[in-house]
mmCIF file of C-alpha atoms in Angstrom:
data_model
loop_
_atom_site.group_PDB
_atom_site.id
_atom_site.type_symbol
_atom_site.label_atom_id
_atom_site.label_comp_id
_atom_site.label_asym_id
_atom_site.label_seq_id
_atom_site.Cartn_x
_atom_site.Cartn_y
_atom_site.Cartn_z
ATOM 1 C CA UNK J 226 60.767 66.676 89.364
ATOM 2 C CA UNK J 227 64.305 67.652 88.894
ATOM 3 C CA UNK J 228 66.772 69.423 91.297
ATOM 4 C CA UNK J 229 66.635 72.412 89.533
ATOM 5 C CA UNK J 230 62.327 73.272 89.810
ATOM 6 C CA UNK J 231 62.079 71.869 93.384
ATOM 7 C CA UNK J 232 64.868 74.572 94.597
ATOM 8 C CA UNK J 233 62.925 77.297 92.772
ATOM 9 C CA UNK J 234 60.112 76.654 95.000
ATOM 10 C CA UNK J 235 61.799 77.241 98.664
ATOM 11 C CA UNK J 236 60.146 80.617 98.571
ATOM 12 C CA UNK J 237 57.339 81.415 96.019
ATOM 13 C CA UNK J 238 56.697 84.622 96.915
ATOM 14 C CA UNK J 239 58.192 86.638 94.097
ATOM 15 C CA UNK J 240 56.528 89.847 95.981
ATOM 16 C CA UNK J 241 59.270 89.802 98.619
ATOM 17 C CA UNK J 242 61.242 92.609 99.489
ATOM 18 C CA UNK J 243 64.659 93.230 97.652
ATOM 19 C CA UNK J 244 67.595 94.876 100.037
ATOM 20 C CA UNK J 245 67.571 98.856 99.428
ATOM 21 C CA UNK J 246 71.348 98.455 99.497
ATOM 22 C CA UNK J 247 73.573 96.783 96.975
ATOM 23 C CA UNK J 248 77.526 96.222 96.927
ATOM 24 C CA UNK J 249 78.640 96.613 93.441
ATOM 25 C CA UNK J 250 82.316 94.737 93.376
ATOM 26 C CA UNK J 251 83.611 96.912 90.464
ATOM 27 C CA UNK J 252 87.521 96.908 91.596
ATOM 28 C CA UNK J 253 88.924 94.544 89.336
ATOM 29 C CA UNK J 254 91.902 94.618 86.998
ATOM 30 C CA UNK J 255 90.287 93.453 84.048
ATOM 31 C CA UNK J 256 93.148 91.401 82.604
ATOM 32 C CA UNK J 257 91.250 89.054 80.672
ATOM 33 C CA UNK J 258 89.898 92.222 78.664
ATOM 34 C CA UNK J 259 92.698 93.640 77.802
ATOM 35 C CA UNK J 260 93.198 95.454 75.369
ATOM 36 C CA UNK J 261 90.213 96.906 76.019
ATOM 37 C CA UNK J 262 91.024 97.834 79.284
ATOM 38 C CA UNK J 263 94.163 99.543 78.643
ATOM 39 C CA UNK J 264 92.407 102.895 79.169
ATOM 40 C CA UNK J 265 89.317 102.189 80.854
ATOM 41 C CA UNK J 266 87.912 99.574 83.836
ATOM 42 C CA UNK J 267 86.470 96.795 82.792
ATOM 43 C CA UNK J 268 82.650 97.419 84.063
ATOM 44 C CA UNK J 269 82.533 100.422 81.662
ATOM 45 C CA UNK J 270 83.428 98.508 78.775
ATOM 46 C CA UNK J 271 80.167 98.620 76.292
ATOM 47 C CA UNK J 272 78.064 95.487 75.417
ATOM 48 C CA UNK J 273 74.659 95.952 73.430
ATOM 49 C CA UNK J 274 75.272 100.084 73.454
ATOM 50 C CA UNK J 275 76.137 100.715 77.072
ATOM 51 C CA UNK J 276 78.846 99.734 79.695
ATOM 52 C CA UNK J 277 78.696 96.260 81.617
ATOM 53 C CA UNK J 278 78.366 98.506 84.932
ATOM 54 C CA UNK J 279 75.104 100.387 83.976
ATOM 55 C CA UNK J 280 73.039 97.065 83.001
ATOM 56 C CA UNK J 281 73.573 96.583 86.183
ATOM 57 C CA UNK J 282 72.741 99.727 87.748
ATOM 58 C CA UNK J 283 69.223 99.780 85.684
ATOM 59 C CA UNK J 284 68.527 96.128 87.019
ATOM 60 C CA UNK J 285 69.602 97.533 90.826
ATOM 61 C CA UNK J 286 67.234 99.863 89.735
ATOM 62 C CA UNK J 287 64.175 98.137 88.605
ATOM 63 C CA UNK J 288 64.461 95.816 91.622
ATOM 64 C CA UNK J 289 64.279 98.994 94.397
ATOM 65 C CA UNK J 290 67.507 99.452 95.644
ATOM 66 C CA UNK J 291 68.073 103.020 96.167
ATOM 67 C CA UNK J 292 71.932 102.909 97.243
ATOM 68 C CA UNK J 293 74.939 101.133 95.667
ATOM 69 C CA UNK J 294 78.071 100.998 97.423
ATOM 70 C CA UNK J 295 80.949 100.753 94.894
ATOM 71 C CA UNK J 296 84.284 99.601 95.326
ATOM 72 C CA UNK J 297 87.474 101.317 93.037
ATOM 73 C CA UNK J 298 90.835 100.338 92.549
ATOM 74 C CA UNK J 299 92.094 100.031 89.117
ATOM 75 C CA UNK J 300 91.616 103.738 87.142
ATOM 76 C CA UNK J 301 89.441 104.629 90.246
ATOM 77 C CA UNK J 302 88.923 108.286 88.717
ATOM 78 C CA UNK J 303 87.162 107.256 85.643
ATOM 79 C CA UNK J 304 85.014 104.831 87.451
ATOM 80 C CA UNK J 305 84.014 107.932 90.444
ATOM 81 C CA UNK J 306 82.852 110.182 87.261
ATOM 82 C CA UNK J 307 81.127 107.620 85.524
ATOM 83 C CA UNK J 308 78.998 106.874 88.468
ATOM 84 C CA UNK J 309 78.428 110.581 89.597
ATOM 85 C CA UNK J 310 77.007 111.369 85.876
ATOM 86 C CA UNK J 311 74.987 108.009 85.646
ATOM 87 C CA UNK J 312 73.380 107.848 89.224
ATOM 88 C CA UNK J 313 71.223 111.172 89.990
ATOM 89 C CA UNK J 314 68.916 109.085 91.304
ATOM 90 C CA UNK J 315 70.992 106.563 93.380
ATOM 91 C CA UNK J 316 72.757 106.946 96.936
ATOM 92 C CA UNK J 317 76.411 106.081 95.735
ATOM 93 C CA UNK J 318 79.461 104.882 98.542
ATOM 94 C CA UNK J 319 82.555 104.266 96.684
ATOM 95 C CA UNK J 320 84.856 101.900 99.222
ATOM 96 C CA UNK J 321 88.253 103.077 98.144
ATOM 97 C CA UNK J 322 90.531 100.535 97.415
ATOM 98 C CA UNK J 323 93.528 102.722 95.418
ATOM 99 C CA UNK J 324 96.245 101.762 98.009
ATOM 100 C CA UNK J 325 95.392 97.896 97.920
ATOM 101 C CA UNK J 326 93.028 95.292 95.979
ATOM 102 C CA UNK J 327 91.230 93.522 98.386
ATOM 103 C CA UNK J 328 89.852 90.691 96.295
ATOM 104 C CA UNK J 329 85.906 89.881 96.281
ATOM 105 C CA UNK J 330 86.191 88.791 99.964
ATOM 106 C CA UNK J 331 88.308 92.064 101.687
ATOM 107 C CA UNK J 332 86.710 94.280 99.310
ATOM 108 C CA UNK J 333 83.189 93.007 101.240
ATOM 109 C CA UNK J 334 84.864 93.846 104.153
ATOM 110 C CA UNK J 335 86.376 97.261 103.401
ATOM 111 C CA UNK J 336 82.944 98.416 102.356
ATOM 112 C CA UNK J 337 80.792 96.989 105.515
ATOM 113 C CA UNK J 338 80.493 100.323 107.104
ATOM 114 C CA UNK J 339 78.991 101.852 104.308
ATOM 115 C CA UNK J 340 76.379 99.187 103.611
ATOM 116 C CA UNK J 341 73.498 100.115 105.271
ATOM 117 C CA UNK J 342 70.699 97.618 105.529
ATOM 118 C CA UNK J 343 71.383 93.616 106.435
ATOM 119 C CA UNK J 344 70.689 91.316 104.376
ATOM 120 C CA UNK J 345 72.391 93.213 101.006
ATOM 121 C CA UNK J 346 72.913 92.020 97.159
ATOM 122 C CA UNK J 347 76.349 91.959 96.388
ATOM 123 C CA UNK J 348 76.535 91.875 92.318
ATOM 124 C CA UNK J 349 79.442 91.785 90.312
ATOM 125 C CA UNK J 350 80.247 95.107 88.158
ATOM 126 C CA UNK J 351 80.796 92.534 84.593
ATOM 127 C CA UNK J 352 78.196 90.287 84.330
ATOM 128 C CA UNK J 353 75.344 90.463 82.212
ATOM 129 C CA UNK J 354 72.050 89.203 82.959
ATOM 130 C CA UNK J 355 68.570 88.655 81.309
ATOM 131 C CA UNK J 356 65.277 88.467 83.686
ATOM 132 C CA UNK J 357 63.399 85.435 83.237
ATOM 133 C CA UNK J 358 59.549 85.638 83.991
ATOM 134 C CA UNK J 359 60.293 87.484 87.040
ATOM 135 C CA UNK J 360 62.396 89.986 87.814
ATOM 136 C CA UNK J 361 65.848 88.647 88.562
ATOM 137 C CA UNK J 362 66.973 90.066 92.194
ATOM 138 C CA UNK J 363 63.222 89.943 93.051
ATOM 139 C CA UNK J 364 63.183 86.041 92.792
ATOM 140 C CA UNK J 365 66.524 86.065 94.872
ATOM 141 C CA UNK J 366 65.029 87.884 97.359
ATOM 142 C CA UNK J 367 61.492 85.666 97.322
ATOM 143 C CA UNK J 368 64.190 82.933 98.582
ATOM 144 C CA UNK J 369 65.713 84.339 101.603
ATOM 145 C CA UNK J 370 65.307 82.801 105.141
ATOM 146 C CA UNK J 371 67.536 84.621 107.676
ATOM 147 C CA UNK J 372 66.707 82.056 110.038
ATOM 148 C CA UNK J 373 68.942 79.169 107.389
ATOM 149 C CA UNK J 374 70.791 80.965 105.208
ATOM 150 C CA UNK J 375 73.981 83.832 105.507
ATOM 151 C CA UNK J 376 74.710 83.760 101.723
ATOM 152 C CA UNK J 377 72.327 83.281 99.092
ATOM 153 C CA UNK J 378 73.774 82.736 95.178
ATOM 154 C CA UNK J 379 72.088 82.961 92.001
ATOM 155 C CA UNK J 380 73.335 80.264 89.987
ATOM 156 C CA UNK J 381 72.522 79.199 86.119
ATOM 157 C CA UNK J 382 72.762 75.312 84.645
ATOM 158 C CA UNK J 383 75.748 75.302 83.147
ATOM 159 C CA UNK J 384 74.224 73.989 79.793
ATOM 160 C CA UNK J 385 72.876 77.933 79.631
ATOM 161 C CA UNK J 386 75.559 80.107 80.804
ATOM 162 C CA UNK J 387 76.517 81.367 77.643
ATOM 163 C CA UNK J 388 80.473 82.058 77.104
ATOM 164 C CA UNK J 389 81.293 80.070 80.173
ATOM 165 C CA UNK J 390 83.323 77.433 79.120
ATOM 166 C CA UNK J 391 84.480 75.681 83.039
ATOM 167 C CA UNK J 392 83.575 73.048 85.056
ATOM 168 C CA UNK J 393 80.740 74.608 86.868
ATOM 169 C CA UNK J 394 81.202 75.632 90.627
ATOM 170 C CA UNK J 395 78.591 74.105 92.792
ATOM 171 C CA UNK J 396 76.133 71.314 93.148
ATOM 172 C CA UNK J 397 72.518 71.623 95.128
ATOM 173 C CA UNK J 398 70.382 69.823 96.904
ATOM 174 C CA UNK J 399 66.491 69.413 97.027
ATOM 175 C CA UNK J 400 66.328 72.761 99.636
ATOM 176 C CA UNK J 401 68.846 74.733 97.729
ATOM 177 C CA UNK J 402 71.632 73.999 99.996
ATOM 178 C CA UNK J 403 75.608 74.682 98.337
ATOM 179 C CA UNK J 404 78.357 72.150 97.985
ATOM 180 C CA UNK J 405 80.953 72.309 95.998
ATOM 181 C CA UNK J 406 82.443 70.533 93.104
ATOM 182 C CA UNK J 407 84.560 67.774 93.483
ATOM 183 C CA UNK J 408 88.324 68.583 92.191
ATOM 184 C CA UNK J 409 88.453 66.827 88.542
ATOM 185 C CA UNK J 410 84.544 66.640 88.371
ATOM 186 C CA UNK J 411 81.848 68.544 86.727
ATOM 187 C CA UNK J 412 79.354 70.558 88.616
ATOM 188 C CA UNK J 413 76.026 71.641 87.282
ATOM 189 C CA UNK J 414 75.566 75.184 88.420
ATOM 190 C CA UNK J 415 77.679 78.002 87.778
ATOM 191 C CA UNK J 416 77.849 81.016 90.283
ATOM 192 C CA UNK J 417 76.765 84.086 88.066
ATOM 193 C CA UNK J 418 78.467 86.843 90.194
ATOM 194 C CA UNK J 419 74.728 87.611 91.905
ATOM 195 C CA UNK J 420 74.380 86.954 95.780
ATOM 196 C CA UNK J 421 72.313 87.841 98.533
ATOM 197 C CA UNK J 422 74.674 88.015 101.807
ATOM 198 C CA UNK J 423 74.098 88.572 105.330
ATOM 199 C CA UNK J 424 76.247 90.582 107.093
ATOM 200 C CA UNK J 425 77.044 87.811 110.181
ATOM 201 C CA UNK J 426 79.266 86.119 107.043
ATOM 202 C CA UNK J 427 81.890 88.802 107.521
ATOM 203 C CA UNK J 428 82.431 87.998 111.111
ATOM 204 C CA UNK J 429 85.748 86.699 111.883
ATOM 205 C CA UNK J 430 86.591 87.006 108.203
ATOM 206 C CA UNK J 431 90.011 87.561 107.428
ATOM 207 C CA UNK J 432 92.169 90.799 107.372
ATOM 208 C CA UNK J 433 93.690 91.870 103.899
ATOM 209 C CA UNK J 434 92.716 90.775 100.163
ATOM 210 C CA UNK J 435 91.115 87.185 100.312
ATOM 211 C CA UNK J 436 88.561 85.707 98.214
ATOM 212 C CA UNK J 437 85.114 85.113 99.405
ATOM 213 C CA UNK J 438 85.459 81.282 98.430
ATOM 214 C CA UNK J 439 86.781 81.540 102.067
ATOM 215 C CA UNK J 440 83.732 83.012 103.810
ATOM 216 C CA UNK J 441 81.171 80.569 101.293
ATOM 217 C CA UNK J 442 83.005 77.544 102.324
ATOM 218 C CA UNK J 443 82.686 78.140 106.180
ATOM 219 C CA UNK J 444 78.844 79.026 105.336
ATOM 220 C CA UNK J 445 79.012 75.479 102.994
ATOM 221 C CA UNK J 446 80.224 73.524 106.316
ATOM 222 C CA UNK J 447 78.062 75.226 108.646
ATOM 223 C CA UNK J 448 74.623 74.176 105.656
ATOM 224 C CA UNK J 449 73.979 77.797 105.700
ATOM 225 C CA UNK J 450 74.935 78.762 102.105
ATOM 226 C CA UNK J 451 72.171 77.939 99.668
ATOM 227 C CA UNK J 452 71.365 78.729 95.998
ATOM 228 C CA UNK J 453 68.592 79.801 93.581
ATOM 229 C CA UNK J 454 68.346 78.967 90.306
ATOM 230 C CA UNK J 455 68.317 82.289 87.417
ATOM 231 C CA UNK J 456 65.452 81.819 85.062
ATOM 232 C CA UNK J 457 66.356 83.820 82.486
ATOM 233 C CA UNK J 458 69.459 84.122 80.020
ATOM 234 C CA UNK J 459 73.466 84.843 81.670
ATOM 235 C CA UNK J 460 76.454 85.510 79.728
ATOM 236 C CA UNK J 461 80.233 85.542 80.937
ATOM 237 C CA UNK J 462 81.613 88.293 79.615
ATOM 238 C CA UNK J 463 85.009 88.329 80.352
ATOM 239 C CA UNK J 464 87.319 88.581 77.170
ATOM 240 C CA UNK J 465 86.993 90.659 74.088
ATOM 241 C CA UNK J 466 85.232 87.545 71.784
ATOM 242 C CA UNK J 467 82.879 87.351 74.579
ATOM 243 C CA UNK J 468 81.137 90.810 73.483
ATOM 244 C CA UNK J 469 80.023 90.035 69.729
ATOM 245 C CA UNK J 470 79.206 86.117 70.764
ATOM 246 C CA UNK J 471 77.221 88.026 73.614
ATOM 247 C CA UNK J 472 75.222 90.605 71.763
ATOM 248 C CA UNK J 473 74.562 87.596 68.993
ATOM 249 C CA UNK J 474 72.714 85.738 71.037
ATOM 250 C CA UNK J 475 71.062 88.449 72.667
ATOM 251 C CA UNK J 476 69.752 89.255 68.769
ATOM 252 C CA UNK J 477 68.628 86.081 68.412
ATOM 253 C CA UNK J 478 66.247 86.465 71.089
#
């Protein structure tokens, strides 16, 4: 049995509870999209008909969360009245970052306060994701231990993550448990911007922007970050040829 099926199986129950709060990292500058982002953030760029940010809101959805917490930097405004005409039926937090981008790591930090249930899914704003048999954040959830784990990735074999074209990003053992790759190797998973996080891994983080490679590599030392494998179909989409490639695929079925 490989690797891959025998960390699926950590925690069967697909029936588990999914947090009702989500961090949606949505604060980016979008450079590798330019031009499209000239005038607009990145997560409300369109792929198959709709922005990047609300196929992730309708997945949030689906799964039960009932309140995102959304962080803003980079044209802040048109992000704040996308979100208050898309999410009637969603609690929405936006953790202002205008005066400074905190990176993935700070902007976790800046927007503790407002996240209100521990564990939470932290998911970022520009990926695109496909449910395999089960519902995506559902099997993520059907995975946690509290007791082992204060970070939980979804990762995809990095034969399937379509666009993605780098070294992978982490290997796994039998249990699920993270390490990373080795510099001037290949890895065989590839982090797909999906994570289940408890909030103990901001403790003692730093002040300021930092990534959260920092706070995954203590977790890495310490055996307590682990990994699930996504089931369904992922897609990188960050540069304009990434969109029709994307939505290509996504036509072929």
């Amino acid at each position: 049995m490989s690797i891959t099926h025998r960390a699926l199986r950590i925690r069967p129950d697909i029936s588990a509870e999914v947090p009702r709060c989500a961090m949606v990292m949505a604060a980016g500058l979008g450079k590798r999209m330019r031009p499209l982002t000239a005038t607009r953030p990145k997560p409300l760029v369109e792929v198959a008909g709709k922005p990047l940010l609300d196929h992730v809101l309708d997945r949030l959805r689906a799964a039960g969360v009932e309140k995102v917490v959304v962080n803003v930097h980079y044209l802040a405004d048109n992000l704040e009245a996308h979100l208050h005409s898309r999410c009637k039926d969603l609690e929405v937090a936006i953790s202002d970052e205008r005066d400074l981008l905190l990176e993935t790591g700070g902007g976790m930090v800046r927007a503790r306060p407002l996240i209100d249930c521990d564990p939470f899914l932290a998911v970022n704003s520009d990926n695109f994701w496909v449910d395999g048999p089960t519902d995506t954040l559902k099997l993520l959830a059907s995975h946690w231990d509290s007791d082992k784990m204060d970070a939980l990735l979804l990762l995809v074999p990095q034969a399937r993550a379509g666009n993605h074209g780098g070294s992978g990003d982490f290997h796994m053992d039998s249990v699920g448990r993270l390490r990373r790759r080795a510099a001037g190797r290949i890895a065989p998973f590839v982090y797909t911007g999906i994570q289940m996080v408890a909030k103990r891994l901001l403790d003692g983080a730093p002040e300021g922007p930092f990534s959260t490679n920092i706070l995954w590599d203590r977790a890495i030392e310490e055996g307590r970050c682990f990994g699930v494998v996504h089931q369904g179909l992922w897609f990188d989409v960050g540069t304009p040829a990434a969109i029709p490639a994307t939505e290509e695929a996504l036509a072929r079925g």
